[in-house]
XYZ file of C-alpha atoms in Angstrom:
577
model
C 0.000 0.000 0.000
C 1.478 3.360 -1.224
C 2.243 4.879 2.144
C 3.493 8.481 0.329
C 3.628 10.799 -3.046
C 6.370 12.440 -4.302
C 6.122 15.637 -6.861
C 8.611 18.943 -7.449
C 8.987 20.989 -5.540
C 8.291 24.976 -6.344
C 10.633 27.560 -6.540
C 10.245 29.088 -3.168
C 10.585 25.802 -1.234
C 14.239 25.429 -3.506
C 15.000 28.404 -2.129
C 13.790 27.605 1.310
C 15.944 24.344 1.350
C 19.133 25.883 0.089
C 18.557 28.198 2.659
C 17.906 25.875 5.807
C 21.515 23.818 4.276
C 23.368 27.102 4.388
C 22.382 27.952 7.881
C 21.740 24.482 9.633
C 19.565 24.416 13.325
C 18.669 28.666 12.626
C 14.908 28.703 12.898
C 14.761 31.697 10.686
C 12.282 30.396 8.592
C 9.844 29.868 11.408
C 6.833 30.837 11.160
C 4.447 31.565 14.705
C 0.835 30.939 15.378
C -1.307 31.740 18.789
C -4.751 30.480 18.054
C -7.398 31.928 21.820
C -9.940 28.908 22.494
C -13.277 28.604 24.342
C -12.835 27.559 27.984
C -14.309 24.230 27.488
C -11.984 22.913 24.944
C -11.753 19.025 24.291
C -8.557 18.406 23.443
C -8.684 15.021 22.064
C -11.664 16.514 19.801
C -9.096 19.238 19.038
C -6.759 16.857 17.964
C -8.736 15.030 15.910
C -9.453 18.808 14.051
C -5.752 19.185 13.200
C -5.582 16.063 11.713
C -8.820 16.623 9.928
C -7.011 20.145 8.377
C -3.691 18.026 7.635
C -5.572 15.787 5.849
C -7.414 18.916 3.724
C -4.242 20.209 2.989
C -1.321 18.363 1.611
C 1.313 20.632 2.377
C 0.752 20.120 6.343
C 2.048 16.440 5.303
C 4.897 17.249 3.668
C 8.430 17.038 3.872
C 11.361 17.964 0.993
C 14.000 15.598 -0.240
C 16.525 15.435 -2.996
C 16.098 12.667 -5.240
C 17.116 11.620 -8.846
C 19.375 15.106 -8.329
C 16.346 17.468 -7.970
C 14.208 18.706 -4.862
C 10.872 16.968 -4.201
C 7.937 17.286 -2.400
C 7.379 14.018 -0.051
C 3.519 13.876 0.785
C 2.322 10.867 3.955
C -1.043 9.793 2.844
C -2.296 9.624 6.019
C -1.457 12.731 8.438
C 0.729 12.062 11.343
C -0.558 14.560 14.418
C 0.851 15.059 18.257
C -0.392 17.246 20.288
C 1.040 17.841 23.596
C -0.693 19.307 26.563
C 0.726 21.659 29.365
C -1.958 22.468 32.384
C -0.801 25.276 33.813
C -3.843 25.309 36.356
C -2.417 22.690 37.252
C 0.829 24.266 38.285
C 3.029 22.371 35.131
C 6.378 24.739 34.415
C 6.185 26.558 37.263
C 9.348 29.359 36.812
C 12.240 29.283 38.909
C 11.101 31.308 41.960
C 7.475 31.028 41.760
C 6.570 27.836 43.409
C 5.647 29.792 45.990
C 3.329 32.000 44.073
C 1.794 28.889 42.367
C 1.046 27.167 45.248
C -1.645 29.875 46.203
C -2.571 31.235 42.583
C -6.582 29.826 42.013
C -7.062 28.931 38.332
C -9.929 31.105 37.824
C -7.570 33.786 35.965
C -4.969 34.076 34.219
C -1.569 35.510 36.941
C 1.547 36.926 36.466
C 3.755 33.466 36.767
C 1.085 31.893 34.140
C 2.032 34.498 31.892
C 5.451 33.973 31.870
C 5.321 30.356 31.944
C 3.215 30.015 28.683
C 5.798 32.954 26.686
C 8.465 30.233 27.834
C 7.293 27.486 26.251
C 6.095 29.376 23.576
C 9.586 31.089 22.868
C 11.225 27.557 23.019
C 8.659 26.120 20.564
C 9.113 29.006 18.044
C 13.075 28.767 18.075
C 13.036 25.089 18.200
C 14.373 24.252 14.445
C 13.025 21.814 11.781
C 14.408 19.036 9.545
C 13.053 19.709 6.027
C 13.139 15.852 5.152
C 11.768 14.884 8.138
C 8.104 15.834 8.269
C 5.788 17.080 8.990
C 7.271 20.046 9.145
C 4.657 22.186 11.486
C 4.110 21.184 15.614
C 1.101 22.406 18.012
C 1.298 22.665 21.439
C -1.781 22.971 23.723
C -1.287 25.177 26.662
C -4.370 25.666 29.650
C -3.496 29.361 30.670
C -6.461 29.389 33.440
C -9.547 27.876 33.826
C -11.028 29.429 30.890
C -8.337 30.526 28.560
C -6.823 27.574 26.249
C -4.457 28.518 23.880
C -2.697 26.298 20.792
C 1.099 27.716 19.793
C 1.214 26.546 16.371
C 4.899 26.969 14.877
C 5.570 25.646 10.788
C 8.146 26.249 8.747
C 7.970 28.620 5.759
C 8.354 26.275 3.509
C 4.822 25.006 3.419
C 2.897 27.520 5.167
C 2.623 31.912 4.971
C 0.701 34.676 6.822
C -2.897 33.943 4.260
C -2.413 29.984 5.460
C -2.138 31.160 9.028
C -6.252 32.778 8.601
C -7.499 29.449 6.600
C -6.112 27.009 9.100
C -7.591 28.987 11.887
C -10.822 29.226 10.130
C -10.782 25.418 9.150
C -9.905 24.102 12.376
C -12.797 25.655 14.062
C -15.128 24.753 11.341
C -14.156 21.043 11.930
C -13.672 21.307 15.525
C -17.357 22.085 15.557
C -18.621 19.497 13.303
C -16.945 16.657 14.960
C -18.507 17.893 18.196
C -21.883 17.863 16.653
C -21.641 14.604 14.694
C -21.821 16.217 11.432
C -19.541 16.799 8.087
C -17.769 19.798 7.932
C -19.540 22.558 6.029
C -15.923 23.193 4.256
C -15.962 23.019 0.057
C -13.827 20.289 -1.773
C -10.357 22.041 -2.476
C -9.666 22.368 -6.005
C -5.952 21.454 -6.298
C -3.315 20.867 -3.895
C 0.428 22.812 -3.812
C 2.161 20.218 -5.460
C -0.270 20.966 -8.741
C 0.493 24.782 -8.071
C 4.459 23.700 -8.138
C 3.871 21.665 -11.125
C 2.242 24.903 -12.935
C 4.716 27.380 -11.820
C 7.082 25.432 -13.628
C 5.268 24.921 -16.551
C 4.427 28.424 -16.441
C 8.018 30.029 -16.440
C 9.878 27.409 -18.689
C 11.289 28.468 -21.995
C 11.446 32.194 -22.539
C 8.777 33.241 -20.070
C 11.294 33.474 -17.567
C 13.813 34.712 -19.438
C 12.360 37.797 -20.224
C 10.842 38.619 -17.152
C 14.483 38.159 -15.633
C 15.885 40.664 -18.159
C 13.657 43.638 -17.064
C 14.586 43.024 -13.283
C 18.836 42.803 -14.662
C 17.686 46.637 -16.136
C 15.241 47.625 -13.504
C 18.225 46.910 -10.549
C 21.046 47.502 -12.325
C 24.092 49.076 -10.008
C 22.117 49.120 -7.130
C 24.352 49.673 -4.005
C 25.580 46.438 -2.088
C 24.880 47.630 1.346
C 21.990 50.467 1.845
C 24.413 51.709 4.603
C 22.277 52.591 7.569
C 24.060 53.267 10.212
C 24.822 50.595 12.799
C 25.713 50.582 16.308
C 28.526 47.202 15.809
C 30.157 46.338 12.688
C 29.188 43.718 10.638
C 30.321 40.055 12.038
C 31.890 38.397 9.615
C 28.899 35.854 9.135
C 25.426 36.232 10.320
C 23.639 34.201 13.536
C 20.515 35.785 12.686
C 19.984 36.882 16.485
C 17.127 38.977 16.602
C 14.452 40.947 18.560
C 11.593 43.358 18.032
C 9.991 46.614 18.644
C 6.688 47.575 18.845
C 5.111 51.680 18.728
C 1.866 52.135 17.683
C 1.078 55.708 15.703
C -2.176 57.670 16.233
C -5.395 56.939 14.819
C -5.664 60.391 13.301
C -2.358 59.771 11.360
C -3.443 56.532 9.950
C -6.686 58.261 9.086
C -4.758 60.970 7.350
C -2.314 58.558 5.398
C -5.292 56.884 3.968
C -7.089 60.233 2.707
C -3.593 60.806 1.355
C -3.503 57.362 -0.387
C -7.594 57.704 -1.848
C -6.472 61.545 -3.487
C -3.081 60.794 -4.938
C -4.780 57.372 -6.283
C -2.349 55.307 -4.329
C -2.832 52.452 -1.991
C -1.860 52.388 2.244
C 0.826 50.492 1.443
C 2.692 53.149 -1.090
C 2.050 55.831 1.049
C 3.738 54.157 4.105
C 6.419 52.499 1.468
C 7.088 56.351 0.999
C 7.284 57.324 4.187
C 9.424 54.799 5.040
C 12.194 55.251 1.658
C 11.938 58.697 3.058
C 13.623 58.095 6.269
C 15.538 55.754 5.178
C 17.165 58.168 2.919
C 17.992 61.123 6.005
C 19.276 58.385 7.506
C 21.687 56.752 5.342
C 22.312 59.886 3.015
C 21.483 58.050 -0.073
C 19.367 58.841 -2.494
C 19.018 55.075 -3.898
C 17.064 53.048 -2.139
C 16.610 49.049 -2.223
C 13.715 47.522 0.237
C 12.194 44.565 -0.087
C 8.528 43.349 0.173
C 6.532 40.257 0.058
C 3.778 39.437 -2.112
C 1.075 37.061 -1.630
C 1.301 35.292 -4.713
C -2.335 33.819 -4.573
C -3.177 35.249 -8.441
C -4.840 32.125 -9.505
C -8.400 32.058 -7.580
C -8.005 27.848 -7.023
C -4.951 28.505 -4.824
C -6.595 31.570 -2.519
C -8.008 28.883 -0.603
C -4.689 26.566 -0.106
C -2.185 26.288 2.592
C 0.948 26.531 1.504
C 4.350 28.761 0.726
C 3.006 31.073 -2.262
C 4.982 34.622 -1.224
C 7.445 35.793 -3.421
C 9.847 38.489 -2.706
C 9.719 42.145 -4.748
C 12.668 44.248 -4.971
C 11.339 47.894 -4.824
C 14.257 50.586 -5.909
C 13.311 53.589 -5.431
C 15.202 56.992 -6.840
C 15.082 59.758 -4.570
C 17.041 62.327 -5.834
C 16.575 66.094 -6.627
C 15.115 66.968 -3.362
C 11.040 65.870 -4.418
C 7.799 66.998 -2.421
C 6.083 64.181 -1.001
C 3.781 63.974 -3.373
C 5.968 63.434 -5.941
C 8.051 60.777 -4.173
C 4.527 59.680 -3.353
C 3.909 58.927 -7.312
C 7.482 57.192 -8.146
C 6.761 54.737 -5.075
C 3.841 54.265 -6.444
C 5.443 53.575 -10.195
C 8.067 51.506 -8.691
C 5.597 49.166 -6.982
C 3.122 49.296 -10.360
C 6.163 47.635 -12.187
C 7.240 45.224 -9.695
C 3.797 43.982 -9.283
C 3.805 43.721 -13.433
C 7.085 41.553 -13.136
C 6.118 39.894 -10.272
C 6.421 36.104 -10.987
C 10.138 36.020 -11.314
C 11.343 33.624 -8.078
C 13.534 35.331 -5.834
C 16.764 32.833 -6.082
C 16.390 33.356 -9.593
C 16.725 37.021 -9.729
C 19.535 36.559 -7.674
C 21.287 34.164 -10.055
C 20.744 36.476 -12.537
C 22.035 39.284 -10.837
C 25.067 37.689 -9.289
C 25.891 40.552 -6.498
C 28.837 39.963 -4.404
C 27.981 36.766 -2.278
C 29.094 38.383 1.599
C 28.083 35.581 4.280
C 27.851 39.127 6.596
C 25.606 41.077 4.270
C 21.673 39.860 2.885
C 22.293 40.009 -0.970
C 20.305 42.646 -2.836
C 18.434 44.139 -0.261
C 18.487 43.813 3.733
C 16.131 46.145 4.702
C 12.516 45.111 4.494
C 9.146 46.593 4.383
C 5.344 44.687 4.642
C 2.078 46.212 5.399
C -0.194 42.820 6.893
C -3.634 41.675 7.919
C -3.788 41.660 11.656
C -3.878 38.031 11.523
C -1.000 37.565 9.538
C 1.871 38.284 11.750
C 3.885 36.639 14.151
C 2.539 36.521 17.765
C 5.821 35.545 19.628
C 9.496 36.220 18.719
C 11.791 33.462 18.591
C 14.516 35.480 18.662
C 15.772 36.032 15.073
C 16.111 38.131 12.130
C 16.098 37.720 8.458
C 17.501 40.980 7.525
C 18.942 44.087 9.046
C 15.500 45.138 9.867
C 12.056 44.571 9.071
C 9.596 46.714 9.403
C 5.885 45.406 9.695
C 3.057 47.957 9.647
C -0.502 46.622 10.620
C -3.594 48.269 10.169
C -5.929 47.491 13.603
C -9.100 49.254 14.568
C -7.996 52.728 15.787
C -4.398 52.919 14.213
C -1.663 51.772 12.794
C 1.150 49.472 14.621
C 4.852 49.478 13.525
C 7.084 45.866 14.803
C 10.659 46.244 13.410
C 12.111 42.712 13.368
C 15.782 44.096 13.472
C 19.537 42.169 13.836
C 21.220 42.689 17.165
C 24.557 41.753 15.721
C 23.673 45.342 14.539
C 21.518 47.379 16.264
C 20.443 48.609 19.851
C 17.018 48.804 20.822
C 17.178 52.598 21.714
C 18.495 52.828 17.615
C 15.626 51.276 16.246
C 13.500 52.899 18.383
C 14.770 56.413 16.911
C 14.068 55.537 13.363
C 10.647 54.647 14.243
C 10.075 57.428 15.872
C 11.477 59.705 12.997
C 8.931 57.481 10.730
C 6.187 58.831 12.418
C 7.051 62.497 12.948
C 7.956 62.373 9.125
C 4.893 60.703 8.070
C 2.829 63.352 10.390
C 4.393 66.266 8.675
C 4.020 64.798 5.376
C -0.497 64.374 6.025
C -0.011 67.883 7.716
C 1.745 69.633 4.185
C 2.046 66.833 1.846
C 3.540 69.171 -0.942
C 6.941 70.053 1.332
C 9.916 68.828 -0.016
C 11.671 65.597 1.831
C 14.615 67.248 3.289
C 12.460 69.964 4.663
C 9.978 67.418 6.370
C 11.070 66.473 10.318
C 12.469 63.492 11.281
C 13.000 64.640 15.055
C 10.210 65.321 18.040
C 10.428 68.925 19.403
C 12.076 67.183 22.237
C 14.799 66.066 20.397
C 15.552 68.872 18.498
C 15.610 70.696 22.107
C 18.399 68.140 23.550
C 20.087 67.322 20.569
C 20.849 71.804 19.863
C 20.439 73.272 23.459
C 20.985 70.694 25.781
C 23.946 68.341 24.135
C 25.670 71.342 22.706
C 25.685 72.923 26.157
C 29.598 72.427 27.140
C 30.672 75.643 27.488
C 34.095 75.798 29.698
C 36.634 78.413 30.357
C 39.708 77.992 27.031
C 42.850 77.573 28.413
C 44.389 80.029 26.105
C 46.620 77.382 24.251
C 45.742 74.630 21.418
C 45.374 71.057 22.625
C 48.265 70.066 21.292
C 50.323 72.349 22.889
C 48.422 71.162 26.228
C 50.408 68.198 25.894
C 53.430 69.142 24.834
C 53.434 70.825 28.220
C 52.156 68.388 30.271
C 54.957 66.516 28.501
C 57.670 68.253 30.035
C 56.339 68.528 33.420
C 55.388 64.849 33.553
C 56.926 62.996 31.207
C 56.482 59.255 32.682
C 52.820 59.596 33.555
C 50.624 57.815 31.306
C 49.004 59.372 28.500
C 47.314 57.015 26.467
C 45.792 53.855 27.533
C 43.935 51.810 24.864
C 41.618 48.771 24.897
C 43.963 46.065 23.414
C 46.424 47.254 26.690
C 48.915 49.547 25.070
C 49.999 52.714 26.986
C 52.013 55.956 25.887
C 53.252 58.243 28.154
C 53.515 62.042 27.726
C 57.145 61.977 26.079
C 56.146 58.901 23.982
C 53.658 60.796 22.984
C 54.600 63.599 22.141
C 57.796 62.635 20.744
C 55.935 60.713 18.123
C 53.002 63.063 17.194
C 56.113 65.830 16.628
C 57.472 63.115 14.567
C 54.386 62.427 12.276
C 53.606 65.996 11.979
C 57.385 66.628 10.644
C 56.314 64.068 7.792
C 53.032 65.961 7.214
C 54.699 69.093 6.492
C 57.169 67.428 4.043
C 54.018 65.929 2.206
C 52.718 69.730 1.574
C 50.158 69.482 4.628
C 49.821 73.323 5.849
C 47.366 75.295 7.649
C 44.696 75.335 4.473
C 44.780 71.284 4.655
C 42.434 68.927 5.291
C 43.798 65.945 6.762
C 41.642 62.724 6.928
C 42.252 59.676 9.703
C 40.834 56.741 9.362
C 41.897 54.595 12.291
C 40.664 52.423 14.574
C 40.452 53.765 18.159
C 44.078 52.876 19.631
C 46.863 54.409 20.549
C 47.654 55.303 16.960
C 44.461 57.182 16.469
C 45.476 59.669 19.268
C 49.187 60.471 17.845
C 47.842 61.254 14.491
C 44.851 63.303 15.625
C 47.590 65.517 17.426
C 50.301 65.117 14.672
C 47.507 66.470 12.333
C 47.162 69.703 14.759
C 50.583 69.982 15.124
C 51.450 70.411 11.468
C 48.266 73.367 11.679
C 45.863 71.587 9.429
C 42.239 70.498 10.241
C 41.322 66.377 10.419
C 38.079 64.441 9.383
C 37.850 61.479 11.148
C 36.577 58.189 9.183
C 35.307 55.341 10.777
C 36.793 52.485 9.278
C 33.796 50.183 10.239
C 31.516 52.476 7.264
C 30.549 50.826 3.919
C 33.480 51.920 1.810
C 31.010 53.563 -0.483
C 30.069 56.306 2.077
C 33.696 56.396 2.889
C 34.634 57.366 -0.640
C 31.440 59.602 -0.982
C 32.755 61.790 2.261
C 36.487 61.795 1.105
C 34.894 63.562 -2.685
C 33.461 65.577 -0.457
C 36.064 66.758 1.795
C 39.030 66.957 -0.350
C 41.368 66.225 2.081
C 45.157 65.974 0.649
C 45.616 62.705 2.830
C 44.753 60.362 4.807
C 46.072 58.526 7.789
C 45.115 54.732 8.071
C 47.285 51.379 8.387
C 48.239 49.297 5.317
């Protein structure tokens, strides 16, 4: 008796795969489900619904393989469903230094310890990594928070399963959940097709030149685009991604979101451009470019007999957006809005092979071709729990809910602080404000900082007024040089320490070599060191031979680097080998 199927696999679960064997045990691709049920849950009925959607849906009884040389699909005939159980009424996972609390906690409500106890189990489900071959590739977990208030933590990986699948498997299981309990078939239609006759299609669809010429307006379309976007980080780059994540969360008013969809209705642009806008915008002040890559997810779900499948149908759009001359709003409003027109157009090319196509500079450190990202979701459709990873630099998710709009930033922190990420969302709102207050003001004349800021950041930080000492800093040393000329001067992180002669003996001696090399007072000198002792002799060498110095931090994409030296024209530049 045939106990499984195998068919291809699609494009996006290739990509998936070769994804999951680059980065082995990284549950990047982990997708996060919190499903609320009624207080007088069944859950062996319950399980019996999950199997009941498993066995709607092939994808939730499938695993991928290679065989013959090529990636398949491996579909179980018959669906293969667990469901654990944690009371917590009945004081199961109790945190370390609670028992106490546990012991007299009722299980009326839901308490403190509870709470804490079910986003510990449900962190460690989320980052708890799958094995593509072994299938099925999606767990549930049942968790009792109090007497009334069951919850399920559904996790599944990506490859199978997107934010539309998370709505129809909700909607599915409680449709059968009900029918079992009242001894009747599910009032559910007969699904069309399965993925694997989607995958099958796809390929059809895009073999010969289909795909070929598709690829060739995306080569045009993102040709020379930058390898790094360059916003500014708080660490440098590791040399290869862990993918260690975390998010933030600021909600913005419900008369901006109000105002940003007027905007959207009289420029004849959707939410999503107008907050795609907003967001190029800041990304722009921020980084100083006027080139900007972000990508975006699309649904996919063109055909109607697939709308109602669960399965991996999101593709990823690369939306460049030109930002130069200085536009109003409005006018940045309408080449967003042409940018996402096309990409929508040219839409069916797979990610992996726009990136074979476009070959960029493969950087285990560095996303390729974007790594900034931008969605605008159902409420339903995002993840409920972290699991403690990133995709890309940052993500920014905007949701739509009843009385405003939310912003979660999915962001490295290889990369970034909180307090960073925080600021940029923060400018996105003040920008996007002023843009629905004058819509026609052009984008460097359009805030990115609260009143507040502006206060600290001009009065506040800049107030360091102190008495001069009458001589140049340099000088300051050269005097403290001769009056203490063992004490230590200099002490740097990797534990090497210059004392006043040593230091001034060698900053004399560098500046001597400046002046040979034509440096004068008129000169700009730049160093671009990292901070040790080194930095500190040829700041002062650079004073002593009268000339100015722009400091470079090494750690900055060597594009902005090059931009600032054009800029500057400084005659040279201090740096090691």
């Amino acid at each position: 008796m045939t106990r499984r199927y195998v068919f291809p696999a699609s494009f996006a679960q290739e990509r998936l795969w070769f994804l999951s064997r680059l980065e082995p045990g990284v549950p990047v691709q982990n997708l996060n489900m919190r499903i609320d049920l009624p207080g007088d849950l069944d859950p062996g009925r319950l399980r019996l619904a999950l199997a009941g959607v498993a066995g709607r849906h092939e994808t939730l009884r499938t695993a991928l393989a290679v065989e013959d040389g090529g990636l398949v699909q491996v579909v179980e005939v018959e669906p293969r469903v667990t469901l654990p159980v944690t009371d917590l009424t009945a004081g199961d996972r109790v945190p370390e230094g609670r028992r106490e609390e546990a012991l007299t906690d009722g299980d009326g409500t839901s308490s403190a310890w509870r709470e804490e106890a079910f986003a510990e189990l449900a962190a460690q489900e989320a980052a708890a990594p799958f094995e593509l071959d072994g299938g099925p590739l999606w767990r549930a977990h049942l968790v009792r928070v109090a007497g009334d208030d069951w919850r399920l933590v559904l996790v599944v990986h990506h490859a199978v399963f997107d934010a539309r699948s998370g709505a129809i498997l909700a909607g599915e299981l409680t449709e059968i959940y009900d029918a079992i309990g009242q001894d009747r078939p599910p009032d559910l239609p007969a699904l069309p097709i399965q993925y694997a006759d989607y995958a099958a299609w796809q390929r059809e669809r895009l073999a010969g030149g289909t795909l070929a010429g598709l690829v060739g307006h995306w080569e045009r379309r993102l040709d020379g685009i930058p390898a790094d976007l360059g916003l500014p980080r708080d660490r440098p780059r590791p040399a290869r991604r862990t993918y260690a994540g975390a998010e933030y969360h600021q909600d913005l008013p419900g008369d901006l979101a109000a105002g940003l969809e007027a905007m959207a209705r009289g420029r004849g642009a959707t939410l999503f451009m107008v907050l795609l806008a907003g967001f190029t915008a800041v990304l722009s002040r921020f980084t100083g470019r006027y080139d900007v890559v972000v990508g975006s997810p699309v649904a996919g779900r063109d055909l109607p007999e697939v709308e109602p499948l669960i399965g991996m149908f999101v593709n990823m759009l690369v939306l460049r957006t030109d930002l130069g001359g200085d536009p109003a709003f409005t006018e940045l409003l309408d080449r967003v809005r042409a940018t996402v027109v096309d990409a929508l157009d040219h839409a069916e090319v797979p990610f992996d092979r726009l990136v074979e196509a476009l070959r960029p500079h493969r950087d285990p450190s560095t996303p390729p071709i974007y790594q900034v990202g931008f969605n605008l979701l159902p409420l339903a459709g995002r993840h409920q729990f972290s699991n403690g990873t990133a995709q890309l630099d940052l993500t920014m998710d905007v949701i739509r809910t009843g009385d405003g709009i939310g912003v979660w930033v999915e962001y490295s922190t290889e990369l970034f602080d909180e307090e960073t990420v925080a600021r940029l969302v923060t400018a996105y709102r003040v920008l996007l404000t002023a843009a629905v207050a004058d819509p026609g003001r052009r984008l460097s004349e359009l805030p990115v900082m609260t009143d507040g800021e502006r206060r600290r950041l001009l009065a506040e930080t800049n107030a360091t007024g102190a008495p001069y000492p009458g001589l140049p800093l340099h000088e300051l040393v050269t005097g403290q040089a001769r009056r203490t000329p063992g004490a230590t001067a200099v002490r740097a992180a990797d534990g090497t320490e210059l004392t006043y002669a040593e230091l001034d003996e060698r900053s004399a001696a560098l500046a001597r070599t400046l002046r040979a090399r034509g440096v004068t007072g008129e000169s700009c000198v730049a160093v671009c060191l990292p901070r040790d002792a080194g930095l500190i002799v040829a700041l002062l060498a650079v004073l002593r031979a009268g000339a100015c110095y722009l400091p470079l931090d090494p750690a900055y994409p060597r594009e902005r680097l090059k931009y600032i030296l054009d800029d500057s024209g400084a005659r040279l530049i201090l740096t090691h080998p």
